[in-house]
Structures are given as structure tokens and as C-alpha cells.
PDB file of C-alpha atoms in Angstrom:
ATOM      1  CA  ASN A   1      14.849  22.246  13.946  1.00  0.00           C
ATOM      2  CA  ALA A   2      12.385  20.174  11.879  1.00  0.00           C
ATOM      3  CA  GLY A   3      14.436  19.512   8.702  1.00  0.00           C
ATOM      4  CA  VAL A   4      12.366  17.473   6.211  1.00  0.00           C
ATOM      5  CA  THR A   5       8.865  16.514   7.357  1.00  0.00           C
ATOM      6  CA  GLN A   6       6.796  13.881   5.591  1.00  0.00           C
ATOM      7  CA  THR A   7       3.125  13.089   6.174  1.00  0.00           C
ATOM      8  CA  PRO A   8       1.490  10.705   6.594  1.00  0.00           C
ATOM      9  CA  LYS A   9       3.886   8.142   8.073  1.00  0.00           C
ATOM     10  CA  PHE A  10       1.672   5.196   7.086  1.00  0.00           C
ATOM     11  CA  GLN A  11      -1.133   4.821   4.558  1.00  0.00           C
ATOM     12  CA  VAL A  12      -3.193   1.973   3.131  1.00  0.00           C
ATOM     13  CA  LEU A  13      -5.020   2.530  -0.151  1.00  0.00           C
ATOM     14  CA  LYS A  14      -7.208   0.507  -2.422  1.00  0.00           C
ATOM     15  CA  THR A  15      -6.299   0.022  -6.070  1.00  0.00           C
ATOM     16  CA  GLY A  16      -7.485   2.990  -8.110  1.00  0.00           C
ATOM     17  CA  GLN A  17      -7.587   5.493  -5.269  1.00  0.00           C
ATOM     18  CA  SER A  18      -5.584   8.691  -5.441  1.00  0.00           C
ATOM     19  CA  MET A  19      -3.669  10.446  -2.718  1.00  0.00           C
ATOM     20  CA  THR A  20      -1.004  13.052  -2.044  1.00  0.00           C
ATOM     21  CA  LEU A  21       2.125  12.486   0.004  1.00  0.00           C
ATOM     22  CA  GLN A  22       3.240  15.683   1.668  1.00  0.00           C
ATOM     23  CA  CYS A  23       6.821  16.896   2.056  1.00  0.00           C
ATOM     24  CA  ALA A  24       7.973  20.138   3.655  1.00  0.00           C
ATOM     25  CA  GLN A  25      11.442  21.449   4.487  1.00  0.00           C
ATOM     26  CA  ASP A  26      12.471  24.462   6.541  1.00  0.00           C
ATOM     27  CA  MET A  27      16.108  24.780   5.428  1.00  0.00           C
ATOM     28  CA  ASN A  28      15.457  27.013   2.393  1.00  0.00           C
ATOM     29  CA  HIS A  29      16.802  24.307   0.089  1.00  0.00           C
ATOM     30  CA  GLU A  30      16.254  24.786  -3.635  1.00  0.00           C
ATOM     31  CA  TYR A  31      16.674  21.133  -4.601  1.00  0.00           C
ATOM     32  CA  MET A  32      14.035  18.605  -3.525  1.00  0.00           C
ATOM     33  CA  SER A  33      13.428  15.050  -4.622  1.00  0.00           C
ATOM     34  CA  TRP A  34      11.230  12.008  -4.124  1.00  0.00           C
ATOM     35  CA  TYR A  35      12.537   8.452  -3.937  1.00  0.00           C
ATOM     36  CA  ARG A  36      10.952   5.099  -3.483  1.00  0.00           C
ATOM     37  CA  GLN A  37      12.780   2.320  -1.640  1.00  0.00           C
ATOM     38  CA  ASP A  38      11.967  -1.303  -2.354  1.00  0.00           C
ATOM     39  CA  PRO A  39      13.700  -4.443  -1.033  1.00  0.00           C
ATOM     40  CA  GLY A  40      16.637  -5.354  -3.257  1.00  0.00           C
ATOM     41  CA  MET A  41      16.178  -2.268  -5.442  1.00  0.00           C
ATOM     42  CA  GLY A  42      17.691   0.462  -3.338  1.00  0.00           C
ATOM     43  CA  LEU A  43      16.564   4.082  -3.550  1.00  0.00           C
ATOM     44  CA  ARG A  44      15.169   5.080  -6.938  1.00  0.00           C
ATOM     45  CA  LEU A  45      14.445   8.641  -7.958  1.00  0.00           C
ATOM     46  CA  ILE A  46      10.831   9.421  -8.930  1.00  0.00           C
ATOM     47  CA  HIS A  47      10.772  13.183  -9.526  1.00  0.00           C
ATOM     48  CA  TYR A  48      12.893  16.122  -8.499  1.00  0.00           C
ATOM     49  CA  SER A  49      12.816  19.899  -8.480  1.00  0.00           C
ATOM     50  CA  VAL A  50      15.609  22.478  -8.678  1.00  0.00           C
ATOM     51  CA  GLY A  51      13.397  25.320  -7.469  1.00  0.00           C
ATOM     52  CA  ALA A  52       9.847  26.642  -7.270  1.00  0.00           C
ATOM     53  CA  GLY A  53       8.038  26.068 -10.551  1.00  0.00           C
ATOM     54  CA  ILE A  54      10.675  23.674 -11.957  1.00  0.00           C
ATOM     55  CA  THR A  55      10.314  19.893 -11.840  1.00  0.00           C
ATOM     56  CA  ASP A  56      11.713  16.988 -13.813  1.00  0.00           C
ATOM     57  CA  GLN A  57      11.374  13.225 -14.035  1.00  0.00           C
ATOM     58  CA  GLY A  58      13.701  10.745 -12.419  1.00  0.00           C
ATOM     59  CA  GLU A  59      14.193   7.044 -13.052  1.00  0.00           C
ATOM     60  CA  VAL A  60      10.671   5.802 -12.190  1.00  0.00           C
ATOM     61  CA  PRO A  61       8.154   8.651 -12.787  1.00  0.00           C
ATOM     62  CA  ASN A  62       5.175   6.730 -14.218  1.00  0.00           C
ATOM     63  CA  GLY A  63       2.024   6.946 -12.114  1.00  0.00           C
ATOM     64  CA  TYR A  64       3.237   9.959 -10.108  1.00  0.00           C
ATOM     65  CA  ASN A  65       2.815  13.714 -10.444  1.00  0.00           C
ATOM     66  CA  VAL A  66       4.604  16.556  -8.674  1.00  0.00           C
ATOM     67  CA  SER A  67       4.432  20.318  -8.529  1.00  0.00           C
ATOM     68  CA  ARG A  68       6.509  22.913  -6.691  1.00  0.00           C
ATOM     69  CA  SER A  69       4.653  26.137  -5.974  1.00  0.00           C
ATOM     70  CA  THR A  70       6.820  27.159  -3.004  1.00  0.00           C
ATOM     71  CA  THR A  71      10.425  26.549  -1.946  1.00  0.00           C
ATOM     72  CA  GLU A  72       9.241  24.712   1.179  1.00  0.00           C
ATOM     73  CA  ASP A  73       6.753  22.184  -0.188  1.00  0.00           C
ATOM     74  CA  PHE A  74       7.043  19.378  -2.721  1.00  0.00           C
ATOM     75  CA  PRO A  75       3.982  17.086  -2.722  1.00  0.00           C
ATOM     76  CA  LEU A  76       3.880  13.772  -4.581  1.00  0.00           C
ATOM     77  CA  ARG A  77       0.559  12.701  -6.078  1.00  0.00           C
ATOM     78  CA  LEU A  78      -0.465   9.161  -6.929  1.00  0.00           C
ATOM     79  CA  LEU A  79      -3.049   9.465  -9.656  1.00  0.00           C
ATOM     80  CA  SER A  80      -4.577   5.962  -9.578  1.00  0.00           C
ATOM     81  CA  ALA A  81      -2.861   3.703  -7.055  1.00  0.00           C
ATOM     82  CA  ALA A  82      -1.623   0.287  -8.178  1.00  0.00           C
ATOM     83  CA  PRO A  83      -0.223  -2.580  -6.064  1.00  0.00           C
ATOM     84  CA  SER A  84       3.179  -2.037  -7.740  1.00  0.00           C
ATOM     85  CA  GLN A  85       3.338   1.316  -5.971  1.00  0.00           C
ATOM     86  CA  THR A  86       3.469  -0.354  -2.571  1.00  0.00           C
ATOM     87  CA  SER A  87       6.742   0.976  -1.208  1.00  0.00           C
ATOM     88  CA  VAL A  88       8.433   3.309   1.236  1.00  0.00           C
ATOM     89  CA  TYR A  89       8.638   6.846  -0.097  1.00  0.00           C
ATOM     90  CA  PHE A  90      11.314   9.303   0.951  1.00  0.00           C
ATOM     91  CA  CYS A  91      11.523  13.012   0.340  1.00  0.00           C
ATOM     92  CA  ALA A  92      14.895  14.756   0.430  1.00  0.00           C
ATOM     93  CA  SER A  93      16.265  18.267   0.056  1.00  0.00           C
ATOM     94  CA  SER A  94      19.609  19.984  -0.426  1.00  0.00           C
ATOM     95  CA  TYR A  95      21.094  23.268  -1.623  1.00  0.00           C
ATOM     96  CA  SER A  96      22.096  21.647  -4.933  1.00  0.00           C
ATOM     97  CA  PRO A  97      22.413  18.140  -6.458  1.00  0.00           C
ATOM     98  CA  ASN A  98      26.083  17.853  -5.516  1.00  0.00           C
ATOM     99  CA  GLN A  99      25.467  18.783  -1.892  1.00  0.00           C
ATOM    100  CA  PRO A 100      24.374  16.240   0.757  1.00  0.00           C
ATOM    101  CA  GLN A 101      20.648  15.596   0.771  1.00  0.00           C
ATOM    102  CA  HIS A 102      18.631  15.615   3.984  1.00  0.00           C
ATOM    103  CA  PHE A 103      15.932  12.954   4.149  1.00  0.00           C
ATOM    104  CA  GLY A 104      12.587  12.716   5.875  1.00  0.00           C
ATOM    105  CA  ASP A 105      11.614   9.588   7.761  1.00  0.00           C
ATOM    106  CA  GLY A 106       9.435   8.263   4.959  1.00  0.00           C
ATOM    107  CA  THR A 107       5.857   7.317   4.173  1.00  0.00           C
ATOM    108  CA  ARG A 108       5.070   3.611   4.215  1.00  0.00           C
ATOM    109  CA  LEU A 109       2.396   3.034   1.584  1.00  0.00           C
ATOM    110  CA  SER A 110       0.459  -0.168   0.950  1.00  0.00           C
ATOM    111  CA  ILE A 111      -1.849  -0.592  -2.028  1.00  0.00           C
ATOM    112  CA  LEU A 112      -4.372  -3.391  -1.752  1.00  0.00           C
TER     113      LEU A 112
ATOM    114  CA  GLU B   1      25.943   3.657 -17.975  1.00  0.00           C
ATOM    115  CA  ASP B   2      26.254   5.470 -14.663  1.00  0.00           C
ATOM    116  CA  GLN B   3      26.255   2.918 -11.886  1.00  0.00           C
ATOM    117  CA  VAL B   4      26.985   2.545  -8.165  1.00  0.00           C
ATOM    118  CA  THR B   5      27.680  -0.897  -6.720  1.00  0.00           C
ATOM    119  CA  GLN B   6      28.129  -1.719  -3.050  1.00  0.00           C
ATOM    120  CA  SER B   7      29.644  -4.833  -1.521  1.00  0.00           C
ATOM    121  CA  PRO B   8      29.084  -6.922   0.404  1.00  0.00           C
ATOM    122  CA  GLU B   9      25.282  -6.866   0.558  1.00  0.00           C
ATOM    123  CA  ALA B  10      25.429  -7.921   4.217  1.00  0.00           C
ATOM    124  CA  LEU B  11      28.216  -8.058   6.767  1.00  0.00           C
ATOM    125  CA  ARG B  12      28.160  -9.616  10.218  1.00  0.00           C
ATOM    126  CA  LEU B  13      30.880  -8.625  12.660  1.00  0.00           C
ATOM    127  CA  GLN B  14      31.665  -9.290  16.254  1.00  0.00           C
ATOM    128  CA  GLU B  15      32.023  -6.257  18.461  1.00  0.00           C
ATOM    129  CA  GLY B  16      35.577  -4.949  18.053  1.00  0.00           C
ATOM    130  CA  GLU B  17      36.159  -6.730  14.728  1.00  0.00           C
ATOM    131  CA  SER B  18      37.232  -4.091  12.192  1.00  0.00           C
ATOM    132  CA  SER B  19      36.272  -4.309   8.516  1.00  0.00           C
ATOM    133  CA  SER B  20      35.573  -2.287   5.366  1.00  0.00           C
ATOM    134  CA  LEU B  21      32.598  -1.673   3.098  1.00  0.00           C
ATOM    135  CA  ASN B  22      33.108  -1.010  -0.600  1.00  0.00           C
ATOM    136  CA  CYS B  23      31.372   1.356  -3.016  1.00  0.00           C
ATOM    137  CA  SER B  24      32.476   1.247  -6.652  1.00  0.00           C
ATOM    138  CA  TYR B  25      31.168   3.660  -9.239  1.00  0.00           C
ATOM    139  CA  THR B  26      31.198   4.226 -12.973  1.00  0.00           C
ATOM    140  CA  VAL B  27      30.278   7.842 -13.661  1.00  0.00           C
ATOM    141  CA  SER B  28      31.875  10.340 -15.954  1.00  0.00           C
ATOM    142  CA  GLY B  29      33.336  13.306 -14.128  1.00  0.00           C
ATOM    143  CA  LEU B  30      32.850  12.534 -10.452  1.00  0.00           C
ATOM    144  CA  ARG B  31      31.398  15.515  -8.601  1.00  0.00           C
ATOM    145  CA  GLY B  32      31.403  13.977  -5.176  1.00  0.00           C
ATOM    146  CA  LEU B  33      30.478  10.808  -3.332  1.00  0.00           C
ATOM    147  CA  PHE B  34      28.227  10.628  -0.289  1.00  0.00           C
ATOM    148  CA  TRP B  35      27.950   8.057   2.466  1.00  0.00           C
ATOM    149  CA  TYR B  36      24.735   7.649   4.434  1.00  0.00           C
ATOM    150  CA  ARG B  37      23.600   5.524   7.346  1.00  0.00           C
ATOM    151  CA  GLN B  38      20.037   4.201   7.456  1.00  0.00           C
ATOM    152  CA  ASP B  39      18.428   2.715  10.553  1.00  0.00           C
ATOM    153  CA  PRO B  40      15.265   0.559  10.264  1.00  0.00           C
ATOM    154  CA  GLY B  41      12.155   2.675   9.835  1.00  0.00           C
ATOM    155  CA  LYS B  42      14.165   5.864   9.284  1.00  0.00           C
ATOM    156  CA  GLY B  43      15.387   7.940   6.404  1.00  0.00           C
ATOM    157  CA  PRO B  44      19.067   7.929   5.380  1.00  0.00           C
ATOM    158  CA  GLU B  45      21.280  10.070   7.591  1.00  0.00           C
ATOM    159  CA  PHE B  46      24.217  11.870   5.997  1.00  0.00           C
ATOM    160  CA  LEU B  47      27.697  10.804   7.137  1.00  0.00           C
ATOM    161  CA  PHE B  48      30.403  12.032   4.748  1.00  0.00           C
ATOM    162  CA  THR B  49      31.100  13.797   1.477  1.00  0.00           C
ATOM    163  CA  LEU B  50      34.258  13.038  -0.512  1.00  0.00           C
ATOM    164  CA  TYR B  51      35.145  15.119  -3.558  1.00  0.00           C
ATOM    165  CA  SER B  52      38.551  14.036  -4.811  1.00  0.00           C
ATOM    166  CA  ALA B  53      40.741  10.930  -4.994  1.00  0.00           C
ATOM    167  CA  GLY B  54      42.913  10.591  -1.912  1.00  0.00           C
ATOM    168  CA  GLU B  55      40.485  12.435   0.334  1.00  0.00           C
ATOM    169  CA  GLU B  56      39.630  10.929   3.726  1.00  0.00           C
ATOM    170  CA  LYS B  57      36.990  11.821   6.317  1.00  0.00           C
ATOM    171  CA  GLU B  58      36.586  10.442   9.840  1.00  0.00           C
ATOM    172  CA  LYS B  59      33.805  10.341  12.386  1.00  0.00           C
ATOM    173  CA  GLU B  60      34.142   8.318  15.555  1.00  0.00           C
ATOM    174  CA  ARG B  61      34.784   4.694  14.451  1.00  0.00           C
ATOM    175  CA  LEU B  62      34.142   5.407  10.755  1.00  0.00           C
ATOM    176  CA  LYS B  63      36.608   6.532   8.107  1.00  0.00           C
ATOM    177  CA  ALA B  64      35.703   7.069   4.475  1.00  0.00           C
ATOM    178  CA  THR B  65      38.286   7.090   1.688  1.00  0.00           C
ATOM    179  CA  LEU B  66      38.051   7.743  -2.046  1.00  0.00           C
ATOM    180  CA  THR B  67      39.994   6.568  -5.091  1.00  0.00           C
ATOM    181  CA  LYS B  68      39.306   7.204  -8.765  1.00  0.00           C
ATOM    182  CA  LYS B  69      37.054   4.136  -9.033  1.00  0.00           C
ATOM    183  CA  GLU B  70      35.801   3.346  -5.545  1.00  0.00           C
ATOM    184  CA  SER B  71      35.272   4.412  -1.978  1.00  0.00           C
ATOM    185  CA  PHE B  72      35.725   2.493   1.227  1.00  0.00           C
ATOM    186  CA  LEU B  73      34.010   2.921   4.562  1.00  0.00           C
ATOM    187  CA  HIS B  74      36.333   1.537   7.219  1.00  0.00           C
ATOM    188  CA  ILE B  75      34.820   0.600  10.558  1.00  0.00           C
ATOM    189  CA  THR B  76      37.292   0.300  13.412  1.00  0.00           C
ATOM    190  CA  ALA B  77      36.369  -1.651  16.555  1.00  0.00           C
ATOM    191  CA  PRO B  78      32.636  -1.510  15.808  1.00  0.00           C
ATOM    192  CA  LYS B  79      29.971  -1.519  18.492  1.00  0.00           C
ATOM    193  CA  PRO B  80      26.416  -2.919  18.295  1.00  0.00           C
ATOM    194  CA  GLU B  81      25.072   0.610  17.841  1.00  0.00           C
ATOM    195  CA  ASP B  82      26.931   0.777  14.512  1.00  0.00           C
ATOM    196  CA  SER B  83      24.471  -1.796  13.146  1.00  0.00           C
ATOM    197  CA  ALA B  84      22.626  -0.203  10.220  1.00  0.00           C
ATOM    198  CA  THR B  85      22.482  -0.160   6.440  1.00  0.00           C
ATOM    199  CA  TYR B  86      25.191   1.993   4.871  1.00  0.00           C
ATOM    200  CA  LEU B  87      24.463   3.618   1.538  1.00  0.00           C
ATOM    201  CA  CYS B  88      26.701   5.433  -0.901  1.00  0.00           C
ATOM    202  CA  ALA B  89      25.529   7.786  -3.634  1.00  0.00           C
ATOM    203  CA  VAL B  90      27.017   9.906  -6.420  1.00  0.00           C
ATOM    204  CA  PRO B  91      25.523  12.892  -8.249  1.00  0.00           C
ATOM    205  CA  ILE B  92      25.061  12.548 -11.987  1.00  0.00           C
ATOM    206  CA  TYR B  93      24.148  15.207 -14.495  1.00  0.00           C
ATOM    207  CA  GLY B  94      21.917  14.909 -17.528  1.00  0.00           C
ATOM    208  CA  GLY B  95      20.991  17.955 -19.552  1.00  0.00           C
ATOM    209  CA  SER B  96      20.715  20.926 -17.221  1.00  0.00           C
ATOM    210  CA  GLN B  97      19.664  19.018 -14.153  1.00  0.00           C
ATOM    211  CA  GLY B  98      21.328  16.712 -11.708  1.00  0.00           C
ATOM    212  CA  ASN B  99      20.375  14.041  -9.250  1.00  0.00           C
ATOM    213  CA  LEU B 100      21.807  11.276  -7.082  1.00  0.00           C
ATOM    214  CA  ILE B 101      22.115   7.591  -7.855  1.00  0.00           C
ATOM    215  CA  PHE B 102      22.390   5.253  -4.882  1.00  0.00           C
ATOM    216  CA  GLY B 103      23.958   1.887  -4.364  1.00  0.00           C
ATOM    217  CA  LYS B 104      21.753  -0.818  -2.867  1.00  0.00           C
ATOM    218  CA  GLY B 105      23.543  -0.636   0.462  1.00  0.00           C
ATOM    219  CA  THR B 106      25.449  -2.870   2.851  1.00  0.00           C
ATOM    220  CA  LYS B 107      23.546  -4.115   5.875  1.00  0.00           C
ATOM    221  CA  LEU B 108      25.940  -4.233   8.812  1.00  0.00           C
ATOM    222  CA  SER B 109      25.193  -6.259  11.934  1.00  0.00           C
ATOM    223  CA  VAL B 110      27.522  -6.014  14.924  1.00  0.00           C
ATOM    224  CA  LYS B 111      27.041  -8.640  17.604  1.00  0.00           C
ATOM    225  CA  PRO B 112      28.133  -8.068  21.230  1.00  0.00           C
TER     226      PRO B 112
END
């Protein structure tokens, strides 16, 4: 019973590099979302998706891209990494926005 | 402006010393309130959903309650293993989509 799986768990990047954070869920959830968690800021929504082919921006979308080609996968792309993107990133999924979200264990990302 | 505020930011208890955590919210048309527990290095873990004022949910030493403006998480006779950060979140809707906004959390430490 995997739930929400995020890879990698840790990553160090140099400024300007690009990378993709992977997220997969096996619960057939339509709603998926990406958050970043910073000290003193709480969880902030980056992008979310209500189903395959449909995505929308959250509170802090700049510098990130998403796509949703399948129900299971929702990757987050950093286009050109900046030190301000150093954070812990969480992916979550649920049946709908007003249902409890299930979270992965996060990707800890450092940008040098 | 939709907002979720948690207090206190940190709470230190002795084992067996009961207390309460507060989550106040300002959203139009509440469609539910969620409580999560987050352990260091892990993603948030779902605890409770409350949908209407007066509703209560219990799980072991935890009881969540909801009024029209706030929710409380009561911890009765806590144990060291209850140490964690507790988060509350509410769904908000803009346009045709919806997402969650989180409070910044209360970090609970229970000393033996």
C-alpha cells in the first residue's frame, strides 16, 4: 500500500540548473497538489490538478511548471533553480479538494 | 481574506498534562476543517475531518471540536510519543477550483 511516493528524497542543485521532482499515487485520486514548506511560513500551495490534463496555479507558482498526463503522476519541474527555491517539497492527493489529502514524505531540495 | 491561524506556535507539556491547541479561520462558507500531525522529516499525516459546528471527533488521547470560527485539538494525558507539529487546514474555492490553506502549525513537545 504505497500511497503517495516522492522521488528523490534529497537533492542538491546549483543555481540555474533544472530538475524534475517526481510524485506518484496509487489511490486513483483525481486531485493532486504540490506544496513547499519553509520555516515560519507553513505549507504553501505551488500548483494543483483536478484531473489528467487540468492544472492550475496556487499561491507561489513562479519558477515551477507542472503537467498531468496520467491520473497517477504529477511531476514538478524547476526551470532554472534559484537559492530562494531551497525548501522541502510535498506532494499530496485526494479524491477532491474538500476531502483529506494524503501526503508523501517530501523532497528536501538545496540550491547552492 | 481567507486565513487560518494556529496558536500557540509551540507548546511544552509534561507527560499527563492535558491542554488544547487552537485553530481559528476566516473563510466564507466553511466546507470542512482538517487536522494533521507532522513528525520531523515526514509528510503530514491526516487525523480528523470536521464539517459542521458542534461536531467532535476522537482518536486515542486526541479530540477535535469545531465552532463557527475556530477548532480546538484537545490532548488528554499526553505521552512523549504525541510530540509532533499539529497542522490545521481548510479548503477554499476560487473560480471552479479548490485547494487547501494551512495554518503554520503548533509544535508540541511532551516531556516524560
